[in-house]
Amino acid sequence: MPLPILLSKGSLILKILPHIGATIVSLEKGNSGNLLKSDSRLWDDKEVPEQSAFSGFKPYNGHTIWVSPQSQWWTQQDINTQRRDSASPWPPDPYINYGDYTIIRKESHCISLQSPESPVSGITIQKDIAINDDESIYLNTIFTNTTNKVVSWDIWYNTRVDGFSKVYVPVASDKDVRVVPVLNDSTTEMPYQIVNNFFSYQTTMPEGIFTRRCSKTYIYPNRPWIGAFTGNNLFVIRFEMHPQKSIHPDQALVEIYNHTESDTSDALHELEYHSPKRSLRPDESMEGWEVWKIFDSPDLKTDNERIAFLQQLISKGEL
């Protein structure tokens, strides 16, 4: 099986799996280690889920692109009628997630990849990934309608990091934050806080009768970025700020999901950004982007120290 493709410039190294949905599975700066949540044992996986409307889900994690809203994932296709008629919210499109992407062009620091046509979502995806001279990373995504009818989606960026990373989103007030815990016999909510206009989860392990903790938070931030502290690094995801009314009401401009289980290796944070939803005529395209930047940070122990560090970067105009 193919091994990851490497992009590099300066101290940055990216690893991408073209044969598994062009998933970005590793992001390293110097000796940081992998800042993304991804299991390297799966990178040469010989049992990739089939490109089929009946395939299930396999957690390669890392960074991927989904269509959105999730409530409509299976409603714009006629192959798997059971998923269509139930408006199934899971799994995501296997053609997009597990397809073997074609490399359009590649240099040492940049790559463009094209997905197969998806009969589930009715689109192809082009992913353009480049490491810039300042060691920021530019990710541009193009959806193109390949059907003979109108399809309607937004572009959903989903980046996974370790569940115990300290993730912060700047907000104007708690009115811009909606937390939805997962509650059942085995799962309880994840604690969170809003301090000095920063939302963050207070990641903890499940206790007592519970085997999992997880919550999903829908946020309209007052600045267009998400920050994740991992070790001595601050990983920042920037995006375009859109009017709140342009985002599908089932989703949010920013969404943060936090999950833990009794095994600490299962801890997961998902850092998500949504573009506005658009209706695409046949052959019409839409684009979205993110820019990633890694800052060196001291070994900060508390929320107050980390928030002060973020505020210092804001005052310098770096965030």
PDB file of C-alpha atoms in Angstrom:
ATOM      1  CA  MET A   1       0.000   0.000   0.000  1.00  0.00           C
ATOM      2  CA  PRO A   2       1.158   3.598  -0.587  1.00  0.00           C
ATOM      3  CA  LEU A   3       2.896   5.348   2.274  1.00  0.00           C
ATOM      4  CA  PRO A   4       2.174   8.980   3.226  1.00  0.00           C
ATOM      5  CA  ILE A   5       3.301  11.741   0.894  1.00  0.00           C
ATOM      6  CA  LEU A   6       5.535  14.271   2.638  1.00  0.00           C
ATOM      7  CA  LEU A   7       5.453  18.033   2.193  1.00  0.00           C
ATOM      8  CA  SER A   8       8.151  20.085   3.876  1.00  0.00           C
ATOM      9  CA  LYS A   9       9.558  23.579   4.134  1.00  0.00           C
ATOM     10  CA  GLY A  10      11.781  24.961   6.868  1.00  0.00           C
ATOM     11  CA  SER A  11      10.999  23.119  10.092  1.00  0.00           C
ATOM     12  CA  LEU A  12       7.526  21.959   9.002  1.00  0.00           C
ATOM     13  CA  ILE A  13       6.570  18.486   7.766  1.00  0.00           C
ATOM     14  CA  LEU A  14       3.095  17.405   6.625  1.00  0.00           C
ATOM     15  CA  LYS A  15       2.098  13.821   5.844  1.00  0.00           C
ATOM     16  CA  ILE A  16      -0.882  13.061   3.606  1.00  0.00           C
ATOM     17  CA  LEU A  17      -2.603   9.804   2.589  1.00  0.00           C
ATOM     18  CA  PRO A  18      -3.836  10.299  -1.001  1.00  0.00           C
ATOM     19  CA  HIS A  19      -5.234   6.752  -1.093  1.00  0.00           C
ATOM     20  CA  ILE A  20      -7.394   7.337   2.011  1.00  0.00           C
ATOM     21  CA  GLY A  21      -9.332  10.485   1.231  1.00  0.00           C
ATOM     22  CA  ALA A  22      -6.248  12.720   0.961  1.00  0.00           C
ATOM     23  CA  THR A  23      -6.312  12.806   4.759  1.00  0.00           C
ATOM     24  CA  ILE A  24      -3.616  14.897   6.473  1.00  0.00           C
ATOM     25  CA  VAL A  25      -2.394  12.507   9.155  1.00  0.00           C
ATOM     26  CA  SER A  26       0.664  14.292  10.545  1.00  0.00           C
ATOM     27  CA  LEU A  27       1.771  17.858  11.261  1.00  0.00           C
ATOM     28  CA  GLU A  28       5.189  18.416  12.804  1.00  0.00           C
ATOM     29  CA  LYS A  29       7.289  21.470  13.556  1.00  0.00           C
ATOM     30  CA  GLY A  30      10.881  20.717  14.503  1.00  0.00           C
ATOM     31  CA  ASN A  31      10.848  18.138  17.281  1.00  0.00           C
ATOM     32  CA  SER A  32       7.188  18.737  18.213  1.00  0.00           C
ATOM     33  CA  GLY A  33       6.061  15.248  17.266  1.00  0.00           C
ATOM     34  CA  ASN A  34       2.722  14.838  15.510  1.00  0.00           C
ATOM     35  CA  LEU A  35       0.329  17.605  16.573  1.00  0.00           C
ATOM     36  CA  LEU A  36      -2.623  15.794  14.991  1.00  0.00           C
ATOM     37  CA  LYS A  37      -4.546  12.847  16.421  1.00  0.00           C
ATOM     38  CA  SER A  38      -3.866   9.925  14.088  1.00  0.00           C
ATOM     39  CA  ASP A  39      -2.785   6.300  14.487  1.00  0.00           C
ATOM     40  CA  SER A  40       0.293   5.671  12.310  1.00  0.00           C
ATOM     41  CA  ARG A  41      -0.438   1.934  12.382  1.00  0.00           C
ATOM     42  CA  LEU A  42      -3.308   2.617   9.954  1.00  0.00           C
ATOM     43  CA  TRP A  43      -1.363   4.665   7.439  1.00  0.00           C
ATOM     44  CA  ASP A  44      -0.571   1.649   5.252  1.00  0.00           C
ATOM     45  CA  ASP A  45      -3.971   0.099   5.966  1.00  0.00           C
ATOM     46  CA  LYS A  46      -4.824  -2.860   3.733  1.00  0.00           C
ATOM     47  CA  GLU A  47      -8.490  -2.802   4.768  1.00  0.00           C
ATOM     48  CA  VAL A  48      -9.641   0.665   3.739  1.00  0.00           C
ATOM     49  CA  PRO A  49     -13.466   0.836   3.698  1.00  0.00           C
ATOM     50  CA  GLU A  50     -14.874   0.244   0.247  1.00  0.00           C
ATOM     51  CA  GLN A  51     -16.002   3.210  -1.832  1.00  0.00           C
ATOM     52  CA  SER A  52     -19.647   2.283  -1.520  1.00  0.00           C
ATOM     53  CA  ALA A  53     -22.863   3.868  -0.298  1.00  0.00           C
ATOM     54  CA  PHE A  54     -23.115   0.917   2.115  1.00  0.00           C
ATOM     55  CA  SER A  55     -19.679   1.247   3.773  1.00  0.00           C
ATOM     56  CA  GLY A  56     -19.209   2.037   7.447  1.00  0.00           C
ATOM     57  CA  PHE A  57     -16.778   4.344   9.258  1.00  0.00           C
ATOM     58  CA  LYS A  58     -13.117   3.877  10.181  1.00  0.00           C
ATOM     59  CA  PRO A  59     -11.352   6.467  12.383  1.00  0.00           C
ATOM     60  CA  TYR A  60      -8.173   7.500  10.583  1.00  0.00           C
ATOM     61  CA  ASN A  61      -8.627  10.911  12.241  1.00  0.00           C
ATOM     62  CA  GLY A  62      -6.126  13.622  11.285  1.00  0.00           C
ATOM     63  CA  HIS A  63      -7.605  16.363   9.107  1.00  0.00           C
ATOM     64  CA  THR A  64     -10.418  15.726   6.641  1.00  0.00           C
ATOM     65  CA  ILE A  65     -13.159  17.500   4.684  1.00  0.00           C
ATOM     66  CA  TRP A  66     -16.848  16.648   4.988  1.00  0.00           C
ATOM     67  CA  VAL A  67     -19.942  18.045   3.324  1.00  0.00           C
ATOM     68  CA  SER A  68     -22.524  19.702   5.541  1.00  0.00           C
ATOM     69  CA  PRO A  69     -25.157  19.908   6.976  1.00  0.00           C
ATOM     70  CA  GLN A  70     -24.853  16.496   8.566  1.00  0.00           C
ATOM     71  CA  SER A  71     -28.632  16.084   8.630  1.00  0.00           C
ATOM     72  CA  GLN A  72     -28.588  15.952   4.799  1.00  0.00           C
ATOM     73  CA  TRP A  73     -25.591  13.656   4.257  1.00  0.00           C
ATOM     74  CA  TRP A  74     -27.654  10.839   2.756  1.00  0.00           C
ATOM     75  CA  THR A  75     -30.717  12.717   1.491  1.00  0.00           C
ATOM     76  CA  GLN A  76     -29.325  13.752  -1.910  1.00  0.00           C
ATOM     77  CA  GLN A  77     -28.736  10.215  -3.251  1.00  0.00           C
ATOM     78  CA  ASP A  78     -30.822   7.223  -4.343  1.00  0.00           C
ATOM     79  CA  ILE A  79     -28.342   4.342  -3.927  1.00  0.00           C
ATOM     80  CA  ASN A  80     -28.762   3.533  -0.234  1.00  0.00           C
ATOM     81  CA  THR A  81     -32.462   4.206   0.193  1.00  0.00           C
ATOM     82  CA  GLN A  82     -32.497   3.161   3.844  1.00  0.00           C
ATOM     83  CA  ARG A  83     -29.980   5.873   4.768  1.00  0.00           C
ATOM     84  CA  ARG A  84     -31.824   8.341   2.529  1.00  0.00           C
ATOM     85  CA  ASP A  85     -35.276   7.692   3.953  1.00  0.00           C
ATOM     86  CA  SER A  86     -34.077   7.816   7.567  1.00  0.00           C
ATOM     87  CA  ALA A  87     -31.918  10.920   6.879  1.00  0.00           C
ATOM     88  CA  SER A  88     -29.085   8.994   8.493  1.00  0.00           C
ATOM     89  CA  PRO A  89     -26.549  11.272  10.237  1.00  0.00           C
ATOM     90  CA  TRP A  90     -23.766   8.674  10.004  1.00  0.00           C
ATOM     91  CA  PRO A  91     -21.419   7.628   8.447  1.00  0.00           C
ATOM     92  CA  PRO A  92     -19.888  10.402   6.313  1.00  0.00           C
ATOM     93  CA  ASP A  93     -19.577   9.936   2.553  1.00  0.00           C
ATOM     94  CA  PRO A  94     -17.202   6.965   1.946  1.00  0.00           C
ATOM     95  CA  TYR A  95     -16.260   8.166  -1.550  1.00  0.00           C
ATOM     96  CA  ILE A  96     -14.929  11.427  -0.120  1.00  0.00           C
ATOM     97  CA  ASN A  97     -13.451   9.974   3.080  1.00  0.00           C
ATOM     98  CA  TYR A  98     -11.821   6.825   1.700  1.00  0.00           C
ATOM     99  CA  GLY A  99     -11.457   7.559  -2.012  1.00  0.00           C
ATOM    100  CA  ASP A 100      -8.119   7.257  -3.794  1.00  0.00           C
ATOM    101  CA  TYR A 101      -7.382  10.878  -4.699  1.00  0.00           C
ATOM    102  CA  THR A 102      -5.502  11.674  -7.911  1.00  0.00           C
ATOM    103  CA  ILE A 103      -2.427  13.874  -7.576  1.00  0.00           C
ATOM    104  CA  ILE A 104      -2.879  16.791  -9.988  1.00  0.00           C
ATOM    105  CA  ARG A 105       0.481  18.349  -9.214  1.00  0.00           C
ATOM    106  CA  LYS A 106       3.108  18.124  -6.503  1.00  0.00           C
ATOM    107  CA  GLU A 107       6.200  19.993  -5.378  1.00  0.00           C
ATOM    108  CA  SER A 108       8.238  19.580  -2.213  1.00  0.00           C
ATOM    109  CA  HIS A 109       6.097  22.104  -0.308  1.00  0.00           C
ATOM    110  CA  CYS A 110       2.674  21.882  -2.024  1.00  0.00           C
ATOM    111  CA  ILE A 111       0.220  19.451  -3.572  1.00  0.00           C
ATOM    112  CA  SER A 112      -3.154  19.439  -5.343  1.00  0.00           C
ATOM    113  CA  LEU A 113      -5.359  16.344  -5.179  1.00  0.00           C
ATOM    114  CA  GLN A 114      -8.680  15.422  -6.782  1.00  0.00           C
ATOM    115  CA  SER A 115     -11.278  13.077  -5.297  1.00  0.00           C
ATOM    116  CA  PRO A 116     -13.273  10.529  -7.277  1.00  0.00           C
ATOM    117  CA  GLU A 117     -16.811  11.565  -8.164  1.00  0.00           C
ATOM    118  CA  SER A 118     -19.179  10.840  -5.295  1.00  0.00           C
ATOM    119  CA  PRO A 119     -22.631   9.506  -6.170  1.00  0.00           C
ATOM    120  CA  VAL A 120     -23.586  10.125  -2.519  1.00  0.00           C
ATOM    121  CA  SER A 121     -22.782  13.852  -2.270  1.00  0.00           C
ATOM    122  CA  GLY A 122     -22.823  14.551  -6.005  1.00  0.00           C
ATOM    123  CA  ILE A 123     -19.481  16.339  -6.031  1.00  0.00           C
ATOM    124  CA  THR A 124     -15.757  16.049  -6.508  1.00  0.00           C
ATOM    125  CA  ILE A 125     -13.351  17.687  -4.074  1.00  0.00           C
ATOM    126  CA  GLN A 126     -10.081  19.341  -4.991  1.00  0.00           C
ATOM    127  CA  LYS A 127      -7.686  19.847  -2.086  1.00  0.00           C
ATOM    128  CA  ASP A 128      -4.828  22.332  -2.490  1.00  0.00           C
ATOM    129  CA  ILE A 129      -2.304  22.205   0.369  1.00  0.00           C
ATOM    130  CA  ALA A 130       0.801  24.396   0.606  1.00  0.00           C
ATOM    131  CA  ILE A 131       3.435  25.312   3.192  1.00  0.00           C
ATOM    132  CA  ASN A 132       4.129  29.040   2.860  1.00  0.00           C
ATOM    133  CA  ASP A 133       7.460  30.818   3.309  1.00  0.00           C
ATOM    134  CA  ASP A 134       6.447  31.905   6.831  1.00  0.00           C
ATOM    135  CA  GLU A 135       5.724  28.240   7.679  1.00  0.00           C
ATOM    136  CA  SER A 136       1.997  28.779   7.763  1.00  0.00           C
ATOM    137  CA  ILE A 137      -0.063  26.159   5.929  1.00  0.00           C
ATOM    138  CA  TYR A 138      -2.729  27.056   3.382  1.00  0.00           C
ATOM    139  CA  LEU A 139      -5.592  24.641   2.727  1.00  0.00           C
ATOM    140  CA  ASN A 140      -7.969  25.493  -0.103  1.00  0.00           C
ATOM    141  CA  THR A 141     -10.948  23.273  -0.910  1.00  0.00           C
ATOM    142  CA  ILE A 142     -13.085  23.264  -4.063  1.00  0.00           C
ATOM    143  CA  PHE A 143     -16.431  21.452  -4.316  1.00  0.00           C
ATOM    144  CA  THR A 144     -17.683  20.874  -7.885  1.00  0.00           C
ATOM    145  CA  ASN A 145     -21.150  19.555  -8.712  1.00  0.00           C
ATOM    146  CA  THR A 146     -20.755  16.529 -11.001  1.00  0.00           C
ATOM    147  CA  THR A 147     -24.461  15.729 -11.332  1.00  0.00           C
ATOM    148  CA  ASN A 148     -27.179  17.012 -13.678  1.00  0.00           C
ATOM    149  CA  LYS A 149     -29.163  18.490 -10.793  1.00  0.00           C
ATOM    150  CA  VAL A 150     -28.644  21.115  -8.079  1.00  0.00           C
ATOM    151  CA  VAL A 151     -26.829  19.988  -4.932  1.00  0.00           C
ATOM    152  CA  SER A 152     -26.546  22.076  -1.759  1.00  0.00           C
ATOM    153  CA  TRP A 153     -23.682  21.876   0.746  1.00  0.00           C
ATOM    154  CA  ASP A 154     -21.257  23.795   2.875  1.00  0.00           C
ATOM    155  CA  ILE A 155     -17.580  22.917   3.275  1.00  0.00           C
ATOM    156  CA  TRP A 156     -16.824  21.320   6.644  1.00  0.00           C
ATOM    157  CA  TYR A 157     -13.200  21.329   7.815  1.00  0.00           C
ATOM    158  CA  ASN A 158     -12.551  18.810  10.614  1.00  0.00           C
ATOM    159  CA  THR A 159      -9.145  18.670  12.334  1.00  0.00           C
ATOM    160  CA  ARG A 160      -8.525  16.160  15.127  1.00  0.00           C
ATOM    161  CA  VAL A 161      -6.042  16.678  17.966  1.00  0.00           C
ATOM    162  CA  ASP A 162      -5.542  14.855  21.248  1.00  0.00           C
ATOM    163  CA  GLY A 163      -8.533  15.097  23.556  1.00  0.00           C
ATOM    164  CA  PHE A 164      -6.397  16.481  26.393  1.00  0.00           C
ATOM    165  CA  SER A 165      -5.017  19.347  24.295  1.00  0.00           C
ATOM    166  CA  LYS A 166      -6.198  22.670  25.683  1.00  0.00           C
ATOM    167  CA  VAL A 167      -8.430  24.223  23.040  1.00  0.00           C
ATOM    168  CA  TYR A 168      -9.662  27.840  23.139  1.00  0.00           C
ATOM    169  CA  VAL A 169     -12.166  29.766  21.044  1.00  0.00           C
ATOM    170  CA  PRO A 170     -12.586  33.554  21.508  1.00  0.00           C
ATOM    171  CA  VAL A 171     -16.196  34.666  22.031  1.00  0.00           C
ATOM    172  CA  ALA A 172     -17.968  37.938  22.738  1.00  0.00           C
ATOM    173  CA  SER A 173     -20.284  36.391  25.352  1.00  0.00           C
ATOM    174  CA  ASP A 174     -21.772  33.114  26.525  1.00  0.00           C
ATOM    175  CA  LYS A 175     -24.776  33.837  24.280  1.00  0.00           C
ATOM    176  CA  ASP A 176     -22.589  32.863  21.315  1.00  0.00           C
ATOM    177  CA  VAL A 177     -21.969  29.380  22.757  1.00  0.00           C
ATOM    178  CA  ARG A 178     -24.352  26.403  22.707  1.00  0.00           C
ATOM    179  CA  VAL A 179     -23.180  23.204  24.399  1.00  0.00           C
ATOM    180  CA  VAL A 180     -24.911  19.920  23.561  1.00  0.00           C
ATOM    181  CA  PRO A 181     -23.793  17.051  25.831  1.00  0.00           C
ATOM    182  CA  VAL A 182     -24.185  13.397  24.915  1.00  0.00           C
ATOM    183  CA  LEU A 183     -26.248  11.847  27.694  1.00  0.00           C
ATOM    184  CA  ASN A 184     -27.222   8.189  28.004  1.00  0.00           C
ATOM    185  CA  ASP A 185     -26.687   5.203  30.313  1.00  0.00           C
ATOM    186  CA  SER A 186     -22.957   5.016  29.518  1.00  0.00           C
ATOM    187  CA  THR A 187     -22.094   8.602  28.528  1.00  0.00           C
ATOM    188  CA  THR A 188     -22.058  11.848  30.440  1.00  0.00           C
ATOM    189  CA  GLU A 189     -21.209  15.457  29.623  1.00  0.00           C
ATOM    190  CA  MET A 190     -17.802  17.076  29.303  1.00  0.00           C
ATOM    191  CA  PRO A 191     -17.232  20.039  31.667  1.00  0.00           C
ATOM    192  CA  TYR A 192     -16.487  23.398  30.042  1.00  0.00           C
ATOM    193  CA  GLN A 193     -15.907  27.007  30.975  1.00  0.00           C
ATOM    194  CA  ILE A 194     -15.952  30.501  29.505  1.00  0.00           C
ATOM    195  CA  VAL A 195     -13.237  32.636  31.100  1.00  0.00           C
ATOM    196  CA  ASN A 196     -12.183  36.126  29.959  1.00  0.00           C
ATOM    197  CA  ASN A 197     -14.190  35.605  26.757  1.00  0.00           C
ATOM    198  CA  PHE A 198     -12.558  32.298  25.847  1.00  0.00           C
ATOM    199  CA  PHE A 199     -14.474  29.034  25.599  1.00  0.00           C
ATOM    200  CA  SER A 200     -12.647  25.827  26.543  1.00  0.00           C
ATOM    201  CA  TYR A 201     -13.447  22.287  27.604  1.00  0.00           C
ATOM    202  CA  GLN A 202     -12.132  21.098  30.954  1.00  0.00           C
ATOM    203  CA  THR A 203     -11.323  17.634  29.676  1.00  0.00           C
ATOM    204  CA  THR A 204     -11.749  14.882  32.270  1.00  0.00           C
ATOM    205  CA  MET A 205     -12.104  11.113  32.266  1.00  0.00           C
ATOM    206  CA  PRO A 206     -15.475   9.414  32.822  1.00  0.00           C
ATOM    207  CA  GLU A 207     -16.248   8.322  36.381  1.00  0.00           C
ATOM    208  CA  GLY A 208     -18.547   5.941  38.220  1.00  0.00           C
ATOM    209  CA  ILE A 209     -21.064   4.146  36.028  1.00  0.00           C
ATOM    210  CA  PHE A 210     -20.041   6.093  32.925  1.00  0.00           C
ATOM    211  CA  THR A 211     -17.560   4.787  30.347  1.00  0.00           C
ATOM    212  CA  ARG A 212     -17.478   7.909  28.147  1.00  0.00           C
ATOM    213  CA  ARG A 213     -17.673  11.686  28.313  1.00  0.00           C
ATOM    214  CA  CYS A 214     -18.507  13.760  25.274  1.00  0.00           C
ATOM    215  CA  SER A 215     -20.083  17.059  24.308  1.00  0.00           C
ATOM    216  CA  LYS A 216     -20.398  19.101  21.117  1.00  0.00           C
ATOM    217  CA  THR A 217     -20.292  22.897  21.237  1.00  0.00           C
ATOM    218  CA  TYR A 218     -21.631  25.261  18.567  1.00  0.00           C
ATOM    219  CA  ILE A 219     -19.914  28.662  18.581  1.00  0.00           C
ATOM    220  CA  TYR A 220     -20.055  31.971  16.766  1.00  0.00           C
ATOM    221  CA  PRO A 221     -16.602  33.375  17.671  1.00  0.00           C
ATOM    222  CA  ASN A 222     -15.702  37.040  17.754  1.00  0.00           C
ATOM    223  CA  ARG A 223     -12.330  36.334  16.115  1.00  0.00           C
ATOM    224  CA  PRO A 224     -11.779  33.924  13.205  1.00  0.00           C
ATOM    225  CA  TRP A 225      -9.529  31.320  14.797  1.00  0.00           C
ATOM    226  CA  ILE A 226      -9.282  28.280  17.062  1.00  0.00           C
ATOM    227  CA  GLY A 227      -6.192  27.686  19.225  1.00  0.00           C
ATOM    228  CA  ALA A 228      -4.962  24.340  20.589  1.00  0.00           C
ATOM    229  CA  PHE A 229      -2.070  24.079  23.057  1.00  0.00           C
ATOM    230  CA  THR A 230      -0.156  20.814  22.707  1.00  0.00           C
ATOM    231  CA  GLY A 231       3.099  20.533  24.641  1.00  0.00           C
ATOM    232  CA  ASN A 232       5.187  23.626  23.916  1.00  0.00           C
ATOM    233  CA  ASN A 233       3.240  24.476  20.772  1.00  0.00           C
ATOM    234  CA  LEU A 234       0.154  26.529  20.034  1.00  0.00           C
ATOM    235  CA  PHE A 235      -1.591  25.235  16.899  1.00  0.00           C
ATOM    236  CA  VAL A 236      -3.877  27.918  15.432  1.00  0.00           C
ATOM    237  CA  ILE A 237      -6.507  27.373  12.739  1.00  0.00           C
ATOM    238  CA  ARG A 238      -7.639  30.546  10.951  1.00  0.00           C
ATOM    239  CA  PHE A 239     -10.656  30.823   8.660  1.00  0.00           C
ATOM    240  CA  GLU A 240     -12.935  33.336   6.999  1.00  0.00           C
ATOM    241  CA  MET A 241     -15.451  35.132   9.215  1.00  0.00           C
ATOM    242  CA  HIS A 242     -18.966  34.774   7.780  1.00  0.00           C
ATOM    243  CA  PRO A 243     -22.252  36.339   8.940  1.00  0.00           C
ATOM    244  CA  GLN A 244     -23.928  34.022  11.405  1.00  0.00           C
ATOM    245  CA  LYS A 245     -27.106  33.917   9.311  1.00  0.00           C
ATOM    246  CA  SER A 246     -25.151  32.491   6.343  1.00  0.00           C
ATOM    247  CA  ILE A 247     -24.322  29.287   8.266  1.00  0.00           C
ATOM    248  CA  HIS A 248     -26.862  26.456   8.141  1.00  0.00           C
ATOM    249  CA  PRO A 249     -28.910  26.498  11.392  1.00  0.00           C
ATOM    250  CA  ASP A 250     -28.030  22.851  12.137  1.00  0.00           C
ATOM    251  CA  GLN A 251     -24.348  23.788  12.267  1.00  0.00           C
ATOM    252  CA  ALA A 252     -22.145  26.674  13.435  1.00  0.00           C
ATOM    253  CA  LEU A 253     -19.207  28.664  12.122  1.00  0.00           C
ATOM    254  CA  VAL A 254     -17.059  26.845  14.711  1.00  0.00           C
ATOM    255  CA  GLU A 255     -17.822  23.519  16.347  1.00  0.00           C
ATOM    256  CA  ILE A 256     -15.714  21.821  19.022  1.00  0.00           C
ATOM    257  CA  TYR A 257     -16.230  18.182  19.998  1.00  0.00           C
ATOM    258  CA  ASN A 258     -14.495  16.667  23.031  1.00  0.00           C
ATOM    259  CA  HIS A 259     -14.523  12.966  23.896  1.00  0.00           C
ATOM    260  CA  THR A 260     -12.859  10.729  26.487  1.00  0.00           C
ATOM    261  CA  GLU A 261     -13.175   7.059  27.391  1.00  0.00           C
ATOM    262  CA  SER A 262     -11.671   4.868  30.101  1.00  0.00           C
ATOM    263  CA  ASP A 263      -8.613   4.420  27.849  1.00  0.00           C
ATOM    264  CA  THR A 264      -6.814   7.788  27.662  1.00  0.00           C
ATOM    265  CA  SER A 265      -5.573   6.982  24.147  1.00  0.00           C
ATOM    266  CA  ASP A 266      -9.157   7.403  22.919  1.00  0.00           C
ATOM    267  CA  ALA A 267      -9.347  11.054  23.972  1.00  0.00           C
ATOM    268  CA  LEU A 268     -10.259  13.280  21.034  1.00  0.00           C
ATOM    269  CA  HIS A 269     -10.817  16.929  20.214  1.00  0.00           C
ATOM    270  CA  GLU A 270     -12.390  17.869  16.874  1.00  0.00           C
ATOM    271  CA  LEU A 271     -11.750  21.450  15.704  1.00  0.00           C
ATOM    272  CA  GLU A 272     -14.321  22.274  13.041  1.00  0.00           C
ATOM    273  CA  TYR A 273     -15.078  25.189  10.718  1.00  0.00           C
ATOM    274  CA  HIS A 274     -18.058  25.584   8.351  1.00  0.00           C
ATOM    275  CA  SER A 275     -18.346  27.735   5.256  1.00  0.00           C
ATOM    276  CA  PRO A 276     -21.744  29.145   4.219  1.00  0.00           C
ATOM    277  CA  LYS A 277     -24.063  26.664   2.530  1.00  0.00           C
ATOM    278  CA  ARG A 278     -24.484  27.110  -1.229  1.00  0.00           C
ATOM    279  CA  SER A 279     -26.608  25.534  -3.937  1.00  0.00           C
ATOM    280  CA  LEU A 280     -24.485  24.454  -6.900  1.00  0.00           C
ATOM    281  CA  ARG A 281     -25.826  24.020 -10.415  1.00  0.00           C
ATOM    282  CA  PRO A 282     -24.318  21.267 -12.588  1.00  0.00           C
ATOM    283  CA  ASP A 283     -20.560  21.892 -13.085  1.00  0.00           C
ATOM    284  CA  GLU A 284     -20.654  24.864 -10.665  1.00  0.00           C
ATOM    285  CA  SER A 285     -18.004  25.104  -7.927  1.00  0.00           C
ATOM    286  CA  MET A 286     -17.514  26.688  -4.502  1.00  0.00           C
ATOM    287  CA  GLU A 287     -14.364  27.252  -2.427  1.00  0.00           C
ATOM    288  CA  GLY A 288     -13.325  27.509   1.211  1.00  0.00           C
ATOM    289  CA  TRP A 289     -10.027  27.817   3.038  1.00  0.00           C
ATOM    290  CA  GLU A 290      -8.147  27.521   6.307  1.00  0.00           C
ATOM    291  CA  VAL A 291      -4.673  28.740   7.288  1.00  0.00           C
ATOM    292  CA  TRP A 292      -2.730  26.890   9.979  1.00  0.00           C
ATOM    293  CA  LYS A 293       0.077  28.392  12.038  1.00  0.00           C
ATOM    294  CA  ILE A 294       2.176  26.903  14.838  1.00  0.00           C
ATOM    295  CA  PHE A 295       3.586  29.182  17.535  1.00  0.00           C
ATOM    296  CA  ASP A 296       6.227  28.184  20.059  1.00  0.00           C
ATOM    297  CA  SER A 297       4.855  28.565  23.565  1.00  0.00           C
ATOM    298  CA  PRO A 298       6.324  28.160  27.049  1.00  0.00           C
ATOM    299  CA  ASP A 299       5.201  25.259  29.226  1.00  0.00           C
ATOM    300  CA  LEU A 300       1.992  26.876  30.456  1.00  0.00           C
ATOM    301  CA  LYS A 301       0.241  25.083  33.326  1.00  0.00           C
ATOM    302  CA  THR A 302      -3.061  26.900  33.846  1.00  0.00           C
ATOM    303  CA  ASP A 303      -5.955  28.321  31.864  1.00  0.00           C
ATOM    304  CA  ASN A 304      -5.070  31.826  33.043  1.00  0.00           C
ATOM    305  CA  GLU A 305      -1.493  31.451  31.770  1.00  0.00           C
ATOM    306  CA  ARG A 306      -2.623  30.131  28.406  1.00  0.00           C
ATOM    307  CA  ILE A 307      -5.285  32.831  28.001  1.00  0.00           C
ATOM    308  CA  ALA A 308      -2.716  35.508  28.886  1.00  0.00           C
ATOM    309  CA  PHE A 309      -0.428  34.081  26.187  1.00  0.00           C
ATOM    310  CA  LEU A 310      -3.271  34.255  23.636  1.00  0.00           C
ATOM    311  CA  GLN A 311      -4.077  37.835  24.673  1.00  0.00           C
ATOM    312  CA  GLN A 312      -0.420  38.758  24.243  1.00  0.00           C
ATOM    313  CA  LEU A 313      -0.463  37.417  20.658  1.00  0.00           C
ATOM    314  CA  ILE A 314      -3.679  39.336  19.994  1.00  0.00           C
ATOM    315  CA  SER A 315      -2.124  42.582  21.262  1.00  0.00           C
ATOM    316  CA  LYS A 316       0.850  42.013  18.914  1.00  0.00           C
ATOM    317  CA  GLY A 317      -1.503  41.550  15.972  1.00  0.00           C
ATOM    318  CA  GLU A 318      -0.421  37.939  15.496  1.00  0.00           C
ATOM    319  CA  LEU A 319      -3.919  36.554  16.186  1.00  0.00           C
TER     320      LEU A 319
END
